[in-house]
Amino acid sequence: MNVGIPVVSLKHLIVASMAIFLFFPAHANNHLDRFEDPLLGLTQGLEGCMQTATARNQSKYSCIGYSSDSCIARPENQNTAGMEICNLDEMRAWDSLLNTYYQILSENGSFPGLRDIQRAWISYRDLKCDLFDALYEGGSLARVLRADCMRQETARRVLDMYPLVVGNDAR
């Protein structure tokens, strides 16, 4: 006899749980509009840092650590996962700029061999940063150091490309 009580299957519970999980991210940026991309803001901040450094005739390399340094300094990030995430978040912003700059230089057509150079650089970066896995046998320190290496190497590549994208005044 059916008395109008719906039968909830395990499948329905899993789907509902996943919907709730996706709707409420674990580490949401409360200061952001829910439609704003946090990577976009960080990317814009990095570009602003490079422009300011150029205008002040300072080293653009001081922009490395733009967000990760203060992120790691927070007490809640004083652990392996926190430090790794701080480094990877900044690395993703540098990587976004790298892809943008690569597109600009590729469309220009005045840099023959750019694709081969970029592929060689990616191989170099990955091999260099993978070294930490071997040195620390994949331990927790390896994760932090590898993420830091990826951030620094990606940032350096962007900073090397920056003058080519914005012109001679950025050298």
Short mmCIF file of N, CA and C in Angstrom, two decimals:
data_model
loop_
_atom_site.label_atom_id
_atom_site.label_comp_id
_atom_site.label_asym_id
_atom_site.label_seq_id
_atom_site.Cartn_x
_atom_site.Cartn_y
_atom_site.Cartn_z
N MET A 1 0.83 -1.16 0.00
CA MET A 1 0.00 0.00 0.00
C MET A 1 0.89 1.24 0.00
N ASN A 2 0.61 2.16 -0.91
CA ASN A 2 1.39 3.39 -1.05
C ASN A 2 0.67 4.51 -0.33
N VAL A 3 1.29 5.09 0.64
CA VAL A 3 0.67 6.15 1.42
C VAL A 3 1.18 7.54 1.05
N GLY A 4 1.83 7.67 -0.09
CA GLY A 4 2.28 8.96 -0.58
C GLY A 4 3.64 9.40 -0.07
N ILE A 5 4.36 8.52 0.59
CA ILE A 5 5.72 8.87 1.03
C ILE A 5 6.67 8.45 -0.08
N PRO A 6 7.44 9.41 -0.61
CA PRO A 6 8.34 9.06 -1.70
C PRO A 6 9.47 8.16 -1.22
N VAL A 7 9.83 7.25 -2.05
CA VAL A 7 10.96 6.37 -1.76
C VAL A 7 12.21 7.04 -2.31
N VAL A 8 13.19 7.25 -1.47
CA VAL A 8 14.42 7.90 -1.88
C VAL A 8 15.49 6.82 -2.03
N SER A 9 16.01 6.75 -3.21
CA SER A 9 17.04 5.75 -3.45
C SER A 9 18.41 6.34 -3.12
N LEU A 10 19.38 5.50 -3.02
CA LEU A 10 20.75 5.92 -2.77
C LEU A 10 21.23 6.82 -3.92
N LYS A 11 20.81 6.51 -5.12
CA LYS A 11 21.18 7.31 -6.28
C LYS A 11 20.68 8.75 -6.12
N HIS A 12 19.45 8.92 -5.66
CA HIS A 12 18.89 10.26 -5.46
C HIS A 12 19.64 11.02 -4.36
N LEU A 13 20.02 10.31 -3.29
CA LEU A 13 20.77 10.95 -2.22
C LEU A 13 22.14 11.41 -2.70
N ILE A 14 22.79 10.60 -3.51
CA ILE A 14 24.11 10.97 -4.02
C ILE A 14 23.99 12.18 -4.94
N VAL A 15 23.02 12.18 -5.83
CA VAL A 15 22.82 13.32 -6.73
C VAL A 15 22.52 14.59 -5.94
N ALA A 16 21.68 14.50 -4.93
CA ALA A 16 21.36 15.67 -4.11
C ALA A 16 22.59 16.15 -3.36
N SER A 17 23.37 15.23 -2.84
CA SER A 17 24.59 15.61 -2.12
C SER A 17 25.57 16.31 -3.03
N MET A 18 25.73 15.80 -4.25
CA MET A 18 26.64 16.42 -5.21
C MET A 18 26.15 17.81 -5.59
N ALA A 19 24.88 17.98 -5.75
CA ALA A 19 24.32 19.30 -6.10
C ALA A 19 24.62 20.30 -4.99
N ILE A 20 24.45 19.89 -3.75
CA ILE A 20 24.74 20.77 -2.62
C ILE A 20 26.23 21.09 -2.58
N PHE A 21 27.08 20.09 -2.78
CA PHE A 21 28.53 20.29 -2.76
C PHE A 21 28.95 21.28 -3.85
N LEU A 22 28.40 21.16 -5.04
CA LEU A 22 28.77 22.05 -6.13
C LEU A 22 28.22 23.46 -5.92
N PHE A 23 27.09 23.57 -5.27
CA PHE A 23 26.47 24.88 -5.06
C PHE A 23 27.21 25.68 -3.98
N PHE A 24 27.76 25.00 -2.98
CA PHE A 24 28.48 25.66 -1.90
C PHE A 24 29.93 25.20 -1.89
N PRO A 25 30.82 25.87 -2.66
CA PRO A 25 32.22 25.45 -2.69
C PRO A 25 32.85 25.56 -1.31
N ALA A 26 33.80 24.68 -1.04
CA ALA A 26 34.40 24.58 0.29
C ALA A 26 35.17 25.83 0.69
N HIS A 27 35.84 26.47 -0.25
CA HIS A 27 36.63 27.64 0.11
C HIS A 27 36.25 28.82 -0.79
N ALA A 28 35.00 29.17 -0.74
CA ALA A 28 34.50 30.27 -1.58
C ALA A 28 35.14 31.58 -1.15
N ASN A 29 35.40 32.41 -2.13
CA ASN A 29 35.93 33.75 -1.86
C ASN A 29 34.75 34.66 -1.57
N ASN A 30 34.50 34.94 -0.30
CA ASN A 30 33.33 35.70 0.10
C ASN A 30 33.32 37.11 -0.44
N HIS A 31 34.48 37.66 -0.75
CA HIS A 31 34.55 39.03 -1.24
C HIS A 31 34.21 39.14 -2.72
N LEU A 32 34.06 38.02 -3.40
CA LEU A 32 33.81 38.03 -4.83
C LEU A 32 32.32 37.90 -5.14
N ASP A 33 31.91 38.56 -6.18
CA ASP A 33 30.59 38.33 -6.74
C ASP A 33 30.54 36.86 -7.14
N ARG A 34 29.42 36.20 -7.02
CA ARG A 34 29.40 34.76 -7.28
C ARG A 34 29.67 34.42 -8.74
N PHE A 35 29.63 35.42 -9.62
CA PHE A 35 29.92 35.17 -11.03
C PHE A 35 31.32 35.64 -11.42
N GLU A 36 32.07 36.22 -10.49
CA GLU A 36 33.39 36.73 -10.79
C GLU A 36 34.40 35.59 -10.72
N ASP A 37 35.32 35.57 -11.67
CA ASP A 37 36.37 34.57 -11.72
C ASP A 37 37.54 35.06 -10.87
N PRO A 38 37.90 34.36 -9.78
CA PRO A 38 39.00 34.82 -8.94
C PRO A 38 40.33 34.86 -9.69
N LEU A 39 40.50 33.99 -10.67
CA LEU A 39 41.72 33.98 -11.46
C LEU A 39 41.87 35.27 -12.25
N LEU A 40 40.75 35.80 -12.74
CA LEU A 40 40.78 37.04 -13.51
C LEU A 40 41.30 38.18 -12.65
N GLY A 41 40.83 38.30 -11.44
CA GLY A 41 41.29 39.36 -10.55
C GLY A 41 42.77 39.22 -10.24
N LEU A 42 43.24 38.02 -10.02
CA LEU A 42 44.65 37.79 -9.72
C LEU A 42 45.51 38.10 -10.95
N THR A 43 45.03 37.70 -12.12
CA THR A 43 45.76 37.98 -13.36
C THR A 43 45.88 39.49 -13.57
N GLN A 44 44.80 40.20 -13.34
CA GLN A 44 44.82 41.66 -13.47
C GLN A 44 45.78 42.28 -12.45
N GLY A 45 45.82 41.73 -11.26
CA GLY A 45 46.74 42.21 -10.23
C GLY A 45 48.20 42.01 -10.63
N LEU A 46 48.49 40.86 -11.24
CA LEU A 46 49.86 40.59 -11.70
C LEU A 46 50.25 41.57 -12.82
N GLU A 47 49.33 41.80 -13.74
CA GLU A 47 49.63 42.76 -14.81
C GLU A 47 49.83 44.16 -14.23
N GLY A 48 49.03 44.53 -13.27
CA GLY A 48 49.19 45.83 -12.61
C GLY A 48 50.54 45.93 -11.92
N CYS A 49 50.97 44.86 -11.27
CA CYS A 49 52.27 44.82 -10.60
C CYS A 49 53.39 45.03 -11.62
N MET A 50 53.30 44.35 -12.77
CA MET A 50 54.33 44.49 -13.80
C MET A 50 54.35 45.91 -14.37
N GLN A 51 53.17 46.48 -14.58
CA GLN A 51 53.10 47.85 -15.10
C GLN A 51 53.68 48.85 -14.10
N THR A 52 53.36 48.67 -12.83
CA THR A 52 53.88 49.56 -11.79
C THR A 52 55.39 49.44 -11.70
N ALA A 53 55.89 48.22 -11.71
CA ALA A 53 57.35 48.01 -11.64
C ALA A 53 58.03 48.66 -12.83
N THR A 54 57.44 48.52 -14.01
CA THR A 54 58.02 49.13 -15.21
C THR A 54 58.02 50.65 -15.09
N ALA A 55 56.90 51.22 -14.65
CA ALA A 55 56.79 52.67 -14.53
C ALA A 55 57.78 53.23 -13.51
N ARG A 56 58.07 52.46 -12.48
CA ARG A 56 59.00 52.91 -11.43
C ARG A 56 60.44 52.49 -11.71
N ASN A 57 60.65 51.88 -12.87
CA ASN A 57 61.97 51.40 -13.27
C ASN A 57 62.53 50.40 -12.25
N GLN A 58 61.63 49.55 -11.74
CA GLN A 58 62.00 48.51 -10.79
C GLN A 58 61.92 47.15 -11.48
N SER A 59 62.45 46.14 -10.84
CA SER A 59 62.43 44.80 -11.40
C SER A 59 61.01 44.23 -11.38
N LYS A 60 60.57 43.74 -12.52
CA LYS A 60 59.27 43.09 -12.61
C LYS A 60 59.30 41.74 -11.88
N TYR A 61 60.49 41.21 -11.65
CA TYR A 61 60.61 39.92 -10.97
C TYR A 61 60.16 40.00 -9.51
N SER A 62 60.05 41.22 -9.00
CA SER A 62 59.52 41.37 -7.63
C SER A 62 58.03 41.02 -7.58
N CYS A 63 57.40 40.88 -8.73
CA CYS A 63 55.98 40.49 -8.78
C CYS A 63 55.78 39.00 -8.51
N ILE A 64 56.86 38.23 -8.58
CA ILE A 64 56.76 36.81 -8.25
C ILE A 64 56.49 36.72 -6.75
N GLY A 65 55.42 36.09 -6.39
CA GLY A 65 55.00 36.02 -4.99
C GLY A 65 53.92 37.04 -4.67
N TYR A 66 53.42 37.70 -5.71
CA TYR A 66 52.41 38.76 -5.58
C TYR A 66 51.27 38.36 -4.64
N SER A 67 50.74 37.18 -4.82
CA SER A 67 49.65 36.73 -3.95
C SER A 67 50.06 35.57 -3.05
N SER A 68 50.98 34.73 -3.52
CA SER A 68 51.31 33.53 -2.75
C SER A 68 52.01 33.86 -1.44
N ASP A 69 52.85 34.89 -1.43
CA ASP A 69 53.56 35.22 -0.18
C ASP A 69 52.60 35.56 0.95
N SER A 70 51.64 36.43 0.67
CA SER A 70 50.69 36.81 1.72
C SER A 70 49.73 35.67 2.03
N CYS A 71 49.41 34.86 1.02
CA CYS A 71 48.53 33.70 1.22
C CYS A 71 49.18 32.70 2.18
N ILE A 72 50.45 32.42 1.95
CA ILE A 72 51.17 31.45 2.79
C ILE A 72 51.37 31.98 4.20
N ALA A 73 51.46 33.29 4.34
CA ALA A 73 51.67 33.89 5.66
C ALA A 73 50.45 33.76 6.58
N ARG A 74 49.27 33.51 6.00
CA ARG A 74 48.07 33.38 6.83
C ARG A 74 48.14 32.08 7.65
N PRO A 75 47.74 32.14 8.92
CA PRO A 75 47.84 30.96 9.79
C PRO A 75 47.14 29.71 9.23
N GLU A 76 45.99 29.90 8.59
CA GLU A 76 45.27 28.73 8.07
C GLU A 76 45.98 28.04 6.91
N ASN A 77 47.00 28.69 6.35
CA ASN A 77 47.74 28.09 5.23
C ASN A 77 49.12 27.61 5.64
N GLN A 78 49.35 27.51 6.93
CA GLN A 78 50.64 27.05 7.44
C GLN A 78 50.66 25.53 7.52
N ASN A 79 50.34 24.91 6.42
CA ASN A 79 50.37 23.45 6.31
C ASN A 79 50.66 23.10 4.86
N THR A 80 50.93 21.86 4.59
CA THR A 80 51.33 21.42 3.25
C THR A 80 50.28 21.80 2.21
N ALA A 81 49.04 21.46 2.46
CA ALA A 81 47.99 21.74 1.49
C ALA A 81 47.82 23.24 1.26
N GLY A 82 47.84 24.01 2.33
CA GLY A 82 47.68 25.45 2.22
C GLY A 82 48.79 26.09 1.39
N MET A 83 50.03 25.72 1.67
CA MET A 83 51.16 26.28 0.93
C MET A 83 51.11 25.86 -0.54
N GLU A 84 50.75 24.62 -0.76
CA GLU A 84 50.66 24.12 -2.15
C GLU A 84 49.58 24.88 -2.91
N ILE A 85 48.42 25.06 -2.30
CA ILE A 85 47.32 25.77 -2.96
C ILE A 85 47.69 27.23 -3.23
N CYS A 86 48.31 27.89 -2.27
CA CYS A 86 48.72 29.29 -2.47
C CYS A 86 49.64 29.42 -3.68
N ASN A 87 50.62 28.52 -3.77
CA ASN A 87 51.56 28.55 -4.89
C ASN A 87 50.87 28.22 -6.21
N LEU A 88 50.00 27.22 -6.19
CA LEU A 88 49.33 26.81 -7.43
C LEU A 88 48.32 27.85 -7.91
N ASP A 89 47.65 28.53 -6.97
CA ASP A 89 46.72 29.59 -7.38
C ASP A 89 47.45 30.69 -8.13
N GLU A 90 48.59 31.13 -7.58
CA GLU A 90 49.35 32.17 -8.28
C GLU A 90 49.92 31.63 -9.60
N MET A 91 50.37 30.38 -9.59
CA MET A 91 50.90 29.78 -10.81
C MET A 91 49.84 29.76 -11.91
N ARG A 92 48.60 29.47 -11.56
CA ARG A 92 47.51 29.44 -12.55
C ARG A 92 47.29 30.82 -13.16
N ALA A 93 47.44 31.87 -12.36
CA ALA A 93 47.30 33.23 -12.88
C ALA A 93 48.45 33.55 -13.83
N TRP A 94 49.67 33.20 -13.44
CA TRP A 94 50.81 33.40 -14.35
C TRP A 94 50.61 32.59 -15.63
N ASP A 95 50.11 31.37 -15.49
CA ASP A 95 49.89 30.53 -16.65
C ASP A 95 48.83 31.12 -17.59
N SER A 96 47.82 31.74 -17.02
CA SER A 96 46.80 32.40 -17.82
C SER A 96 47.44 33.55 -18.62
N LEU A 97 48.29 34.33 -17.96
CA LEU A 97 49.00 35.40 -18.67
C LEU A 97 49.92 34.83 -19.74
N LEU A 98 50.58 33.73 -19.42
CA LEU A 98 51.48 33.09 -20.37
C LEU A 98 50.73 32.69 -21.64
N ASN A 99 49.57 32.10 -21.45
CA ASN A 99 48.76 31.70 -22.61
C ASN A 99 48.31 32.91 -23.42
N THR A 100 47.92 33.98 -22.74
CA THR A 100 47.51 35.21 -23.42
C THR A 100 48.66 35.80 -24.21
N TYR A 101 49.83 35.89 -23.58
CA TYR A 101 51.00 36.46 -24.25
C TYR A 101 51.43 35.59 -25.43
N TYR A 102 51.38 34.28 -25.25
CA TYR A 102 51.73 33.37 -26.35
C TYR A 102 50.79 33.60 -27.54
N GLN A 103 49.50 33.73 -27.27
CA GLN A 103 48.52 33.99 -28.35
C GLN A 103 48.85 35.29 -29.07
N ILE A 104 49.14 36.34 -28.32
CA ILE A 104 49.46 37.64 -28.92
C ILE A 104 50.69 37.53 -29.81
N LEU A 105 51.74 36.89 -29.30
CA LEU A 105 52.98 36.77 -30.07
C LEU A 105 52.81 35.82 -31.26
N SER A 106 51.97 34.81 -31.12
CA SER A 106 51.73 33.88 -32.22
C SER A 106 50.98 34.57 -33.36
N GLU A 107 49.99 35.38 -32.99
CA GLU A 107 49.20 36.09 -34.00
C GLU A 107 50.03 37.12 -34.73
N ASN A 108 51.00 37.69 -34.05
CA ASN A 108 51.87 38.70 -34.63
C ASN A 108 52.66 38.11 -35.80
N GLY A 109 53.13 36.87 -35.65
CA GLY A 109 53.86 36.20 -36.72
C GLY A 109 55.31 36.61 -36.83
N SER A 110 55.77 37.52 -36.01
CA SER A 110 57.15 38.00 -36.12
C SER A 110 58.12 37.20 -35.24
N PHE A 111 57.65 36.11 -34.66
CA PHE A 111 58.50 35.28 -33.81
C PHE A 111 58.52 33.85 -34.32
N PRO A 112 59.27 33.61 -35.41
CA PRO A 112 59.34 32.25 -35.94
C PRO A 112 59.97 31.31 -34.91
N GLY A 113 59.44 30.13 -34.83
CA GLY A 113 59.95 29.14 -33.90
C GLY A 113 59.39 29.28 -32.49
N LEU A 114 58.48 30.23 -32.28
CA LEU A 114 57.94 30.45 -30.93
C LEU A 114 57.29 29.18 -30.37
N ARG A 115 56.58 28.48 -31.21
CA ARG A 115 55.91 27.25 -30.76
C ARG A 115 56.92 26.22 -30.26
N ASP A 116 58.00 26.05 -31.02
CA ASP A 116 59.04 25.09 -30.62
C ASP A 116 59.75 25.55 -29.35
N ILE A 117 60.00 26.84 -29.25
CA ILE A 117 60.63 27.40 -28.05
C ILE A 117 59.75 27.16 -26.84
N GLN A 118 58.45 27.41 -27.00
CA GLN A 118 57.52 27.25 -25.89
C GLN A 118 57.42 25.79 -25.45
N ARG A 119 57.38 24.89 -26.41
CA ARG A 119 57.34 23.46 -26.05
C ARG A 119 58.60 23.03 -25.32
N ALA A 120 59.75 23.51 -25.78
CA ALA A 120 61.02 23.19 -25.11
C ALA A 120 61.03 23.76 -23.69
N TRP A 121 60.52 24.98 -23.54
CA TRP A 121 60.48 25.59 -22.22
C TRP A 121 59.57 24.78 -21.28
N ILE A 122 58.41 24.36 -21.76
CA ILE A 122 57.50 23.56 -20.94
C ILE A 122 58.18 22.27 -20.48
N SER A 123 58.90 21.62 -21.38
CA SER A 123 59.63 20.40 -21.01
C SER A 123 60.67 20.70 -19.94
N TYR A 124 61.42 21.78 -20.14
CA TYR A 124 62.43 22.19 -19.16
C TYR A 124 61.79 22.44 -17.79
N ARG A 125 60.72 23.26 -17.77
CA ARG A 125 60.05 23.59 -16.51
C ARG A 125 59.57 22.34 -15.80
N ASP A 126 58.90 21.47 -16.54
CA ASP A 126 58.35 20.27 -15.92
C ASP A 126 59.45 19.35 -15.38
N LEU A 127 60.53 19.18 -16.15
CA LEU A 127 61.64 18.35 -15.68
C LEU A 127 62.29 18.95 -14.44
N LYS A 128 62.50 20.26 -14.46
CA LYS A 128 63.12 20.93 -13.31
C LYS A 128 62.26 20.77 -12.07
N CYS A 129 60.97 21.00 -12.20
CA CYS A 129 60.08 20.95 -11.03
C CYS A 129 59.80 19.52 -10.58
N ASP A 130 59.84 18.57 -11.50
CA ASP A 130 59.65 17.16 -11.13
C ASP A 130 60.82 16.65 -10.29
N LEU A 131 61.95 17.32 -10.36
CA LEU A 131 63.11 16.91 -9.60
C LEU A 131 62.81 16.84 -8.10
N PHE A 132 61.92 17.70 -7.62
CA PHE A 132 61.60 17.69 -6.19
C PHE A 132 60.92 16.39 -5.78
N ASP A 133 60.14 15.80 -6.68
CA ASP A 133 59.53 14.51 -6.37
C ASP A 133 60.60 13.45 -6.15
N ALA A 134 61.64 13.49 -6.97
CA ALA A 134 62.72 12.51 -6.84
C ALA A 134 63.56 12.79 -5.59
N LEU A 135 63.86 14.06 -5.35
CA LEU A 135 64.71 14.41 -4.21
C LEU A 135 64.05 14.09 -2.87
N TYR A 136 62.75 14.31 -2.78
CA TYR A 136 62.05 14.11 -1.51
C TYR A 136 61.11 12.91 -1.56
N GLU A 137 61.34 12.05 -2.52
CA GLU A 137 60.63 10.78 -2.66
C GLU A 137 59.12 10.94 -2.56
N GLY A 138 58.61 12.01 -3.17
CA GLY A 138 57.17 12.21 -3.22
C GLY A 138 56.54 12.60 -1.90
N GLY A 139 57.33 12.97 -0.91
CA GLY A 139 56.80 13.36 0.39
C GLY A 139 56.07 14.70 0.34
N SER A 140 55.55 15.12 1.47
CA SER A 140 54.75 16.34 1.50
C SER A 140 55.58 17.57 1.15
N LEU A 141 56.85 17.59 1.52
CA LEU A 141 57.70 18.72 1.15
C LEU A 141 57.86 18.81 -0.36
N ALA A 142 57.89 17.67 -1.03
CA ALA A 142 58.01 17.64 -2.49
C ALA A 142 56.85 18.38 -3.14
N ARG A 143 55.65 18.20 -2.61
CA ARG A 143 54.46 18.86 -3.18
C ARG A 143 54.58 20.37 -3.08
N VAL A 144 55.00 20.86 -1.94
CA VAL A 144 55.13 22.31 -1.74
C VAL A 144 56.23 22.88 -2.63
N LEU A 145 57.38 22.21 -2.65
CA LEU A 145 58.50 22.71 -3.46
C LEU A 145 58.21 22.62 -4.95
N ARG A 146 57.52 21.58 -5.38
CA ARG A 146 57.17 21.47 -6.79
C ARG A 146 56.19 22.58 -7.19
N ALA A 147 55.21 22.85 -6.36
CA ALA A 147 54.24 23.91 -6.65
C ALA A 147 54.94 25.27 -6.70
N ASP A 148 55.87 25.49 -5.76
CA ASP A 148 56.64 26.73 -5.74
C ASP A 148 57.49 26.86 -7.01
N CYS A 149 58.11 25.80 -7.41
CA CYS A 149 58.92 25.78 -8.63
C CYS A 149 58.06 26.09 -9.86
N MET A 150 56.91 25.47 -9.96
CA MET A 150 56.01 25.72 -11.10
C MET A 150 55.60 27.18 -11.14
N ARG A 151 55.30 27.76 -9.97
CA ARG A 151 54.91 29.17 -9.89
C ARG A 151 56.05 30.06 -10.35
N GLN A 152 57.24 29.83 -9.81
CA GLN A 152 58.38 30.69 -10.14
C GLN A 152 58.80 30.57 -11.60
N GLU A 153 58.86 29.37 -12.11
CA GLU A 153 59.30 29.18 -13.50
C GLU A 153 58.28 29.74 -14.49
N THR A 154 57.00 29.55 -14.20
CA THR A 154 55.96 30.10 -15.08
C THR A 154 55.99 31.62 -15.04
N ALA A 155 56.17 32.18 -13.84
CA ALA A 155 56.25 33.64 -13.72
C ALA A 155 57.45 34.18 -14.48
N ARG A 156 58.59 33.53 -14.37
CA ARG A 156 59.79 33.99 -15.08
C ARG A 156 59.57 33.98 -16.59
N ARG A 157 58.89 32.97 -17.07
CA ARG A 157 58.62 32.89 -18.52
C ARG A 157 57.73 34.05 -18.95
N VAL A 158 56.71 34.35 -18.16
CA VAL A 158 55.83 35.48 -18.46
C VAL A 158 56.64 36.77 -18.47
N LEU A 159 57.47 36.94 -17.46
CA LEU A 159 58.26 38.16 -17.35
C LEU A 159 59.27 38.30 -18.49
N ASP A 160 59.75 37.18 -19.00
CA ASP A 160 60.62 37.21 -20.18
C ASP A 160 59.85 37.64 -21.43
N MET A 161 58.59 37.23 -21.52
CA MET A 161 57.77 37.55 -22.69
C MET A 161 57.14 38.94 -22.62
N TYR A 162 57.01 39.47 -21.42
CA TYR A 162 56.31 40.74 -21.20
C TYR A 162 56.81 41.88 -22.10
N PRO A 163 58.13 42.12 -22.19
CA PRO A 163 58.58 43.21 -23.06
C PRO A 163 58.24 42.99 -24.53
N LEU A 164 58.19 41.75 -24.95
CA LEU A 164 57.85 41.45 -26.34
C LEU A 164 56.39 41.79 -26.64
N VAL A 165 55.56 41.65 -25.62
CA VAL A 165 54.12 41.89 -25.78
C VAL A 165 53.79 43.37 -25.69
N VAL A 166 54.38 44.07 -24.71
CA VAL A 166 53.99 45.46 -24.49
C VAL A 166 54.93 46.46 -25.15
N GLY A 167 56.06 46.02 -25.65
CA GLY A 167 56.96 46.91 -26.36
C GLY A 167 58.24 47.19 -25.60
N ASN A 168 59.10 47.91 -26.24
CA ASN A 168 60.44 48.18 -25.71
C ASN A 168 60.44 48.95 -24.40
N ASP A 169 59.42 49.73 -24.13
CA ASP A 169 59.39 50.53 -22.91
C ASP A 169 59.26 49.67 -21.65
N ALA A 170 58.99 48.37 -21.81
CA ALA A 170 58.80 47.49 -20.65
C ALA A 170 60.07 46.74 -20.28
N ARG A 171 61.15 47.00 -20.95
CA ARG A 171 62.41 46.24 -20.67
C ARG A 171 63.04 46.65 -19.39
#
